[in-house]
Coordinates of C-alpha atoms and ligand atoms in Angstrom, one line a residue:
X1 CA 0.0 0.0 0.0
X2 CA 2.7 2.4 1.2
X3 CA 3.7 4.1 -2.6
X4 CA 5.2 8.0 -2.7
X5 CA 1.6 8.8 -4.4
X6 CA -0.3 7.8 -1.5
X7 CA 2.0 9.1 0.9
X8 CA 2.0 12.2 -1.4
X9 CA -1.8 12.5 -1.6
X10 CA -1.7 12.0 1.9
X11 CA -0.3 14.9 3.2
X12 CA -1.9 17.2 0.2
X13 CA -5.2 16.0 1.5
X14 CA -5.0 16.7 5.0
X15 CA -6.9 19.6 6.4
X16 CA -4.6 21.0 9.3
X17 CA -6.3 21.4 12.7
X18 CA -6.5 25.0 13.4
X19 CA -8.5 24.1 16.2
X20 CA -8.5 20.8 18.5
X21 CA -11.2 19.6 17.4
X22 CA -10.2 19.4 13.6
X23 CA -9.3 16.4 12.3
X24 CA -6.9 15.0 9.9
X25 CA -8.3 14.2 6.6
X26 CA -6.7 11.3 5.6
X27 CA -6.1 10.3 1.6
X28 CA -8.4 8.0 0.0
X29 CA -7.0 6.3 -2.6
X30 CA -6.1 3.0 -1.0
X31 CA -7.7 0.3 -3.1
X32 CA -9.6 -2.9 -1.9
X33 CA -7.4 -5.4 -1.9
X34 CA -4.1 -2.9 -1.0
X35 CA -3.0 -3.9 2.7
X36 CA -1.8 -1.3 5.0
X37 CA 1.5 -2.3 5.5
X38 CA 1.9 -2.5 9.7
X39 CA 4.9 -2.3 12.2
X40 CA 4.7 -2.8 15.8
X41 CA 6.8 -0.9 18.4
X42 CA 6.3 -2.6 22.3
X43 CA 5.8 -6.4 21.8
X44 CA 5.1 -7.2 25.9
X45 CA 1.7 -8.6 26.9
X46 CA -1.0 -6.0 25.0
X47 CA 1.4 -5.8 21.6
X48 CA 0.9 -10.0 21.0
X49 CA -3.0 -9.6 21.9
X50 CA -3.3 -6.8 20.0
X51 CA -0.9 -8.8 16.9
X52 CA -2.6 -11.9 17.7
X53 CA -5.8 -10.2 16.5
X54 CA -4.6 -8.5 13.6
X55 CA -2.6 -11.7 12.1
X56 CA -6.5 -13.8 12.6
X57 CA -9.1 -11.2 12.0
X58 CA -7.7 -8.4 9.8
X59 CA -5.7 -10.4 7.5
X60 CA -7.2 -8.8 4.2
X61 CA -7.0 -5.1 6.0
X62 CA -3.4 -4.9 7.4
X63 CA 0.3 -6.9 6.9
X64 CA 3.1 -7.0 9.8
X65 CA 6.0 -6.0 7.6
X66 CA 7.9 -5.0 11.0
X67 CA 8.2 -5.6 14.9
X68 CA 10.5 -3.4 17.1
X69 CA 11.1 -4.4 20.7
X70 CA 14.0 -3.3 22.9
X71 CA 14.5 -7.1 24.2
X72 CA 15.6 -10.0 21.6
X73 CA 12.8 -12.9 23.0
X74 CA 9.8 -10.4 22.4
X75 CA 11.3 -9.1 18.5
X76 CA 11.2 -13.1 18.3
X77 CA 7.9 -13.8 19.7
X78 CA 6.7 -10.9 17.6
X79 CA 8.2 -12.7 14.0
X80 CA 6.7 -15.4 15.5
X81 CA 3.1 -14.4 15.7
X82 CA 3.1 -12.9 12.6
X83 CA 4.6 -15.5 10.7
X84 CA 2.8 -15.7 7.6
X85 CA 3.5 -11.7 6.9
X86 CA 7.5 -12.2 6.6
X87 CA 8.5 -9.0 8.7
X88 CA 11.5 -7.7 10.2
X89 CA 12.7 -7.5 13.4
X90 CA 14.1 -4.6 15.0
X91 CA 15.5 -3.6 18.6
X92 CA 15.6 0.1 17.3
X93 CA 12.4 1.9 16.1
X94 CA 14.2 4.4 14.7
X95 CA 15.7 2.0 12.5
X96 CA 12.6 0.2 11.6
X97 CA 11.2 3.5 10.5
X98 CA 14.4 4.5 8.6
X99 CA 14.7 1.4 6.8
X100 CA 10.3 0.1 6.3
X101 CA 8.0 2.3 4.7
X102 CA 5.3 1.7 7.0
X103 CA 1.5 3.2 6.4
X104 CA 0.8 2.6 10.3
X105 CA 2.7 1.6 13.3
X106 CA 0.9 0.5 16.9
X107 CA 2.8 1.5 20.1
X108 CA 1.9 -1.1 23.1
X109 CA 5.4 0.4 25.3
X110 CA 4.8 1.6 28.9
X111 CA 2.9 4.5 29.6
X112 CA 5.9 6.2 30.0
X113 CA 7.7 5.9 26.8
X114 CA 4.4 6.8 24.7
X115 CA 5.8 10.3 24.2
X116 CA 9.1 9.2 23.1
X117 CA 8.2 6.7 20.8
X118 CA 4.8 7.9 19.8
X119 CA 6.2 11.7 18.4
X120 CA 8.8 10.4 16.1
X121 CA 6.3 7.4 14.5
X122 CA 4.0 10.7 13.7
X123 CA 6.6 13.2 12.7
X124 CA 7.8 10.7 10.2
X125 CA 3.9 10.8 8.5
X126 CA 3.4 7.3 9.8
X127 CA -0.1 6.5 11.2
X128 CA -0.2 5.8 14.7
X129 CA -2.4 3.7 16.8
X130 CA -1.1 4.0 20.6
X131 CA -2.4 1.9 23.7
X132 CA -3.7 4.2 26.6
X133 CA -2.9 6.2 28.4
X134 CA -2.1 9.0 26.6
X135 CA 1.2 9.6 29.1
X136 CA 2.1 9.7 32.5
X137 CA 2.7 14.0 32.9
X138 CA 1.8 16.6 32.0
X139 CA 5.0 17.8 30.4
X140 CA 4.4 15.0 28.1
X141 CA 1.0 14.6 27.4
X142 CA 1.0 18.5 26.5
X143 CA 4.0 17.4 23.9
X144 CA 2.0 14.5 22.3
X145 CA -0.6 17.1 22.2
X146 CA 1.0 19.7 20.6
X147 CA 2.4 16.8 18.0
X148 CA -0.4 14.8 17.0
X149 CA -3.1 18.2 16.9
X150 CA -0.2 19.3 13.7
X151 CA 0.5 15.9 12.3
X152 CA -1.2 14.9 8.7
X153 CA -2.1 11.5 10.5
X154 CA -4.6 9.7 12.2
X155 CA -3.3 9.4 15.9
X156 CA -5.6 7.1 17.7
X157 CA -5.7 6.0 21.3
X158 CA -6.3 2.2 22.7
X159 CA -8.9 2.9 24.8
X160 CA -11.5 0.3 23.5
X161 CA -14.5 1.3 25.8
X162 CA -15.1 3.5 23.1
X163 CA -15.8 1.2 20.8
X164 CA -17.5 -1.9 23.4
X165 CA -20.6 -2.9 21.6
X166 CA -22.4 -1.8 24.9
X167 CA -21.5 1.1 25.8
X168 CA -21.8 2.2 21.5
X169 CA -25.4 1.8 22.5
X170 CA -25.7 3.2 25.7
X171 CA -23.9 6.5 25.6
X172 CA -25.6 8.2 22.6
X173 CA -29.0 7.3 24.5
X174 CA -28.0 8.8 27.4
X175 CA -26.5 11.5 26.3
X176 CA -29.9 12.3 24.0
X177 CA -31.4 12.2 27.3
X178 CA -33.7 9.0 27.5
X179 CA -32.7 8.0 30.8
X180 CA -33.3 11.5 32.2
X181 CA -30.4 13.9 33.4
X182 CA -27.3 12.3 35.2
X183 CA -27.2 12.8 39.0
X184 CA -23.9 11.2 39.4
X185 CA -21.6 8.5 38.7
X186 CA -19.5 5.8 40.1
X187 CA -16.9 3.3 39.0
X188 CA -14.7 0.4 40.7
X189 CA -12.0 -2.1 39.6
X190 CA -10.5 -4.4 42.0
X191 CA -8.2 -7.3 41.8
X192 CA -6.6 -10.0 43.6
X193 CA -3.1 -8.9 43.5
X194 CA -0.5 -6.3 44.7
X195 CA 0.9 -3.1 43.2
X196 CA 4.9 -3.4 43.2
X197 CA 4.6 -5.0 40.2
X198 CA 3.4 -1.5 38.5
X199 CA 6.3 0.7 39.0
X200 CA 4.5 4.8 38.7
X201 CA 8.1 5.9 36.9
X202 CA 7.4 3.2 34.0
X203 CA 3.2 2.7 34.4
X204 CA 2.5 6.5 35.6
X205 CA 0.6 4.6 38.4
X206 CA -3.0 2.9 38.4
X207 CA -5.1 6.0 37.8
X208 CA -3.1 6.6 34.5
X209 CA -2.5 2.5 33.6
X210 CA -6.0 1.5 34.6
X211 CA -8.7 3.8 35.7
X212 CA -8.1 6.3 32.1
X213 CA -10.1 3.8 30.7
X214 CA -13.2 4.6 33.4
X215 CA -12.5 8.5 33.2
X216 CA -12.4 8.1 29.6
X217 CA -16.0 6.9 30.0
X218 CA -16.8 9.6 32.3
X219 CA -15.9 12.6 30.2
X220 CA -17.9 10.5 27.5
X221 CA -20.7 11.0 29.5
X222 CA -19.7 14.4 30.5
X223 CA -20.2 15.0 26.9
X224 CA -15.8 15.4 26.5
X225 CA -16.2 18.2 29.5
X226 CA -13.2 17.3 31.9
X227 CA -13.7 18.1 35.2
X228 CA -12.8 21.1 38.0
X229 CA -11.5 19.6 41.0
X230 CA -10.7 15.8 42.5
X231 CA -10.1 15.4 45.6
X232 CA -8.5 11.7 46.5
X233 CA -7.5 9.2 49.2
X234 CA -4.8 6.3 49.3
X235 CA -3.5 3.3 51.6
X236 CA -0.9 1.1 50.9
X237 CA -1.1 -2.3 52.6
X238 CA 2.2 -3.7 51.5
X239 CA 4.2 -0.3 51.7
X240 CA 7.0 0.2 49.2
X241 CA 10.2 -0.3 50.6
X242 CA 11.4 2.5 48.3
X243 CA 9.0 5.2 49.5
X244 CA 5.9 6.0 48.2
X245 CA 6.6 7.8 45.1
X246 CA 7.6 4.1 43.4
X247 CA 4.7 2.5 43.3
X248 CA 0.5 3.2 43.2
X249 CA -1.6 3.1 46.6
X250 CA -3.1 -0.6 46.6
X251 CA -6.6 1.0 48.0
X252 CA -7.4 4.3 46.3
X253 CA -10.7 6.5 46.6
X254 CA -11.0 9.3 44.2
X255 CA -14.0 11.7 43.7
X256 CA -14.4 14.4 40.5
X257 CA -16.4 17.1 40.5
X258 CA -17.6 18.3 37.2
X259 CA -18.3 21.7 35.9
X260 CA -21.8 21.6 36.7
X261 CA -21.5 20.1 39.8
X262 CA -22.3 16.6 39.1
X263 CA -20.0 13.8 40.4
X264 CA -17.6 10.7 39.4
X265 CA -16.5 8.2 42.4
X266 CA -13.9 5.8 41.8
X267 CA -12.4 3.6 43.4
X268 CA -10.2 0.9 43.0
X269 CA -9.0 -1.8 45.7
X270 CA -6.1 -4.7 45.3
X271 CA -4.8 -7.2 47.6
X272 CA -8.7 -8.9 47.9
X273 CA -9.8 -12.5 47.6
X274 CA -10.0 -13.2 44.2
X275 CA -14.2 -13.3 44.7
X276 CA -14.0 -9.5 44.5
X277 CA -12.2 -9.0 41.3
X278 CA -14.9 -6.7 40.3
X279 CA -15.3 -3.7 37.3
X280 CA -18.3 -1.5 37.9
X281 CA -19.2 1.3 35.7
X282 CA -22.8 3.2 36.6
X283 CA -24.4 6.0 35.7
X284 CA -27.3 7.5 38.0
X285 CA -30.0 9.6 36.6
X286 CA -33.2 10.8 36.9
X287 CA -35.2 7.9 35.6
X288 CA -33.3 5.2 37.1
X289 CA -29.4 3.6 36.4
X290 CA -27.4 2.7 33.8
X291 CA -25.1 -0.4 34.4
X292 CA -22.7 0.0 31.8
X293 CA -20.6 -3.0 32.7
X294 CA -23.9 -5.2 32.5
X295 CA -25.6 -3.4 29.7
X296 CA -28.8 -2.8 31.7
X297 CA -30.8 0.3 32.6
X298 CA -32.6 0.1 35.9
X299 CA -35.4 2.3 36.1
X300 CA -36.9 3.9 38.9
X301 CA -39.9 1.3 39.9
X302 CA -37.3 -1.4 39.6
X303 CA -38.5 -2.6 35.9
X304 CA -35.0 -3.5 34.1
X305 CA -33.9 -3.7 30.5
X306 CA -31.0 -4.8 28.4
X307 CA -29.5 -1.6 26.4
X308 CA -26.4 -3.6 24.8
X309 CA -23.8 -6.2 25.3
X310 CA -22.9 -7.0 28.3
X311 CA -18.9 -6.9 29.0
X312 CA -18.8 -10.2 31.4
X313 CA -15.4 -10.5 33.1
X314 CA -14.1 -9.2 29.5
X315 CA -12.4 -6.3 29.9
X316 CA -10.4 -5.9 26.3
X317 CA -14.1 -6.0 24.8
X318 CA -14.2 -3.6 21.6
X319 CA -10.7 -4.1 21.2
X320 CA -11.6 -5.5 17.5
X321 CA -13.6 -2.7 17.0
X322 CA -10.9 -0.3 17.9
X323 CA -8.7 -1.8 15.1
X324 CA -11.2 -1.7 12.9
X325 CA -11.6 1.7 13.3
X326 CA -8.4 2.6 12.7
X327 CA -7.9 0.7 9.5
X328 CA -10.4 1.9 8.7
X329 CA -10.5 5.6 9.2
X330 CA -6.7 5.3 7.5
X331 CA -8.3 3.5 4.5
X332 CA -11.8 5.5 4.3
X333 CA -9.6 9.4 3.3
X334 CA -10.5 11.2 6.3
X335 CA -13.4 13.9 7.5
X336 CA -14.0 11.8 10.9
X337 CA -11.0 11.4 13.7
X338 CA -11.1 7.8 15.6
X339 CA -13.8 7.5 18.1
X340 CA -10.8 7.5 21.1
X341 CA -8.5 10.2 19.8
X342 CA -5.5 12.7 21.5
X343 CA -8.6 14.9 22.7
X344 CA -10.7 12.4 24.8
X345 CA -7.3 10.5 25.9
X346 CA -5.5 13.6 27.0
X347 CA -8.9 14.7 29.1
X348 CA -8.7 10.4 30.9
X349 CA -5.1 11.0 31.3
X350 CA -5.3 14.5 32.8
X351 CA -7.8 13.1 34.9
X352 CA -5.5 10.8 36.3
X353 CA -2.9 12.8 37.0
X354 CA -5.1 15.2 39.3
X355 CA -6.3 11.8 41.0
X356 CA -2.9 10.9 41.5
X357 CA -2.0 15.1 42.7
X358 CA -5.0 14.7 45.0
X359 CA -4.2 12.1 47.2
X360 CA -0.4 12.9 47.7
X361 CA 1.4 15.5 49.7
X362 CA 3.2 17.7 46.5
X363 CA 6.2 15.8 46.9
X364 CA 4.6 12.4 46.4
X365 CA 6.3 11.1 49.7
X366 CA 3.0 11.0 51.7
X367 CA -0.9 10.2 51.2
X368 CA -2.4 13.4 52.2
X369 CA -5.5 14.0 50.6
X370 CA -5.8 17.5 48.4
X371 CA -8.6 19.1 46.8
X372 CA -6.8 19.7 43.4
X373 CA -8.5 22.1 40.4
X374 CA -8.1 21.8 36.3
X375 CA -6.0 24.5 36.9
X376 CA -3.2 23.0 39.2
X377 CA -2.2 20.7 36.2
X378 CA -0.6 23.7 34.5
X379 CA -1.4 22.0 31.0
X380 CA -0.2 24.2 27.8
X381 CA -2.8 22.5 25.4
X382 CA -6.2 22.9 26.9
X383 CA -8.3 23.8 23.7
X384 CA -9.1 27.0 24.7
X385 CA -5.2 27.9 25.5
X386 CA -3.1 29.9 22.9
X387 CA -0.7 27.4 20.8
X388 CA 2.6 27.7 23.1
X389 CA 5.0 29.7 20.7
X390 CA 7.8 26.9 21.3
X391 CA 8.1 23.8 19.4
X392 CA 6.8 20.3 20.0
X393 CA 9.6 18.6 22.3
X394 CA 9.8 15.2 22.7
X395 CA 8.8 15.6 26.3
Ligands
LIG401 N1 -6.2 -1.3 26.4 C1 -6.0 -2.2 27.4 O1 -7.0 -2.8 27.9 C2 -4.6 -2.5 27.8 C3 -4.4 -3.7 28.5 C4 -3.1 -3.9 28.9 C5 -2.1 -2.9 28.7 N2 -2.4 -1.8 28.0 C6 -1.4 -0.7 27.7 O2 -0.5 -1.3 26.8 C7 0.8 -0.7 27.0 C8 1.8 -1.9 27.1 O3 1.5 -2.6 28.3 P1 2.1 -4.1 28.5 O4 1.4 -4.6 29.7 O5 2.1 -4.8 27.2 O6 3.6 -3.7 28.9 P2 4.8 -4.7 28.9 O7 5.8 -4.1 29.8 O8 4.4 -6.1 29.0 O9 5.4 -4.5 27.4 C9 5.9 -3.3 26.9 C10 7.0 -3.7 25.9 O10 7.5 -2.5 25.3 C11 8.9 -2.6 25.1 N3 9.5 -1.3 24.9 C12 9.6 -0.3 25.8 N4 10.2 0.8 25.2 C13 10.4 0.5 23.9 C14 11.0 1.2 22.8 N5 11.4 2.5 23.0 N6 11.1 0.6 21.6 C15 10.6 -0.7 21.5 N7 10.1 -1.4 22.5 C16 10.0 -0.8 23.7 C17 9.4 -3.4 26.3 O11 10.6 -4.0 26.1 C18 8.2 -4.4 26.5 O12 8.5 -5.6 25.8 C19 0.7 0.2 28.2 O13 0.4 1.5 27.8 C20 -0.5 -0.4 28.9 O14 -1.2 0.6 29.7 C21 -3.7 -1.5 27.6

């Protein structure tokens, strides 16, 4: 697929943002049975589920010309997977990208090396599809920000709640107003095991590695308003012998406060008897609830009906459709961004870093619970803010 005339009719075609919302337009001119030619940068636990479903169900759509991991084993698990394509292995993206001429490239790295990784695949004109979150600080979020708003490519975000077949068919109900108006929200996800395994200098911490994917909801409901304050509480059983700073509370409560007034609680608990691994995602309104996890709607007089698919103990569900999407949006020529793009991931990350602010002393060496405002983030990119006269860094 990847010729000089369609990278060339690519960048002619692009409409360049001149606000936040604007999207890339994106050359058509890809035919039918032209695959998008694919490399892979981060080949850990999410890059081989996320290749494992592109090498079985979007075969005729995409082909893995190139995998990139820092470590040998994972390069050769990557080759592996992806056997029937024939690609490369590298242990140096810039390399990869020097020497393939890839359409698209999908970054599964740690949160904390999005930035670094993800700026360069874009600069270079190359497509990017990157897991969530969008990064771990501000610093660097504001970079991808100021990167991927310029870029004459689609930059799309992992977050596949966005595209679960139930909450597809929930959200634009409730945000038409059938249930009635929202009175307030609440989320949990809890598991068995402990935190030091999640390092905050390479994960950002839980609220940024995890719970994105519930605020991205959230501001999804909040029709993409992020909110005003968060305040935020957190308890470690097994305390880090390092300090605090290394690795996420393993009982957190967080609660976000949005512009008009309505609020998100969330709270997520580890180190449980493996009964309570639990995700719970509900909206209250005026009419009754909305159990997003479930796909039900509870109304007021206790009457209850199915709205869409329910996710089980599923919790990569959409993940097909989030590749799909991207494919497809690359293929279709533009006039639509990806349903999870850098707008609605930078709000779920931003959100995490003020859950993260809020229940630490500023120096991150205690838990002392802060009441911390939009404003405290000291983010360069909101959409309203001026451009920042300096270049895109590479955070
Ligand atoms: N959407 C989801 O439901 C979901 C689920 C799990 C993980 N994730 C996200 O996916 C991402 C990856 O998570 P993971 O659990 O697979 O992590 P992981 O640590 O298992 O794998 C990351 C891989 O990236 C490689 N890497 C790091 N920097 C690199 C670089 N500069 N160039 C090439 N390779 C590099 C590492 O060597 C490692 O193999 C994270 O952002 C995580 O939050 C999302």
């Amino acid at each position: 697929m990847h010729t000089e005339l369609t990278r060339r009719g690519f960048i002619k075609q692009v409409a360049i943002g001149a606000s936040a919302a604007a999207l890339p337009m994106v050359a058509g001119g890809y035919s039918a049975n032209e695959r998008i030619r694919l490399g892979w940068i981060g080949m850990g636990n999410r890059g081989e589920q996320l290749l494992t479903e592109v090498t079985t169900r979007f075969v005729r759509e995409a082909r893995t010309v190139a995998v990139c991991d820092l470590l040998d084993d994972r390069v050769a698990r990557g080759l592996q997977l992806a056997a029937l394509d024939r690609p490369k292995g590298y242990t140096d993206m810039r390399i990869m990208i020097e020497q393939e001429r890839l359409d698209a490239v999908i970054v599964a790295t740690p949160p904390a090396a999005h930035a670094e990784v993800s700026i360069p695949v874009m600069q270079a004109g190359i497509h990017c599809l990157q897991e969530a979150p969008l990064e771990t600080t501000v610093e660097k979020i504001d970079a991808l920000a100021r990167v991927a708003r310029k870029a004459k490519v689609v930059f799309q975000i992992g977050a596949q709640r966005r595209y679960h077949p139930g909450f597809t068919a929930a959200l634009p109900r409730l945000l038409e107003g059938e249930f009635g108006g929202i009175t307030f929200m609440q989320g949990h996800w809890h598991w068995p095991w402990t935190l030091l395994t999640h390092p905050i200098d390479r994960t950002g911490g839980m609220f940024l590695d995890q719970a994105c994917h519930h605020f991205d909801v959230m501001c999804w409901a909040m029709s993409e308003k992020p909110p005003i304050t968060c305040s935020a509480m957190g308890y470690h059983q097994a305390r880090p012998k390092a300090g605090l700073r290394t690795f996420s509370p393993t009982h957190v409560a967080a609660s976000f406060r949005f512009p008009d007034g309505r609020l998100f609680a969330y709270t997520h608990l580890f180190c449980l008897p493996k009964r309570f691994t639990d995700e719970q995602l509900q909206i209250f309104c005026e009419n009754g609830c909305l159990d997003l996890i479930r796909g039900m709607f509870y109304d007021a007089d206790n009457t209850e009906r199915r709205i869409g698919e329910a996710s089980g103990d599923d919790s990569m569900k959409g993940t097909s459709e989030m590749l799909r999407d991207f494919f497809t949006v690359i293929r279709d020529g533009g006039g639509r961004a990806p349903r999870a793009d850098l707008e609605t991931a930078r709000n779920a990350s931003l959100m995490g870093i003020m859950g993260r602010m809020a229940m630490s002393s500023p120096s991150g060496d205690a838990y002392e619970p802060r009441v911390i405002h939009w404003a405290d983030l000291q983010t360069t990119t909101d959409p309203e803010t001026k451009p920042a006269s300096t270049p895109a860094g590479n955070g």
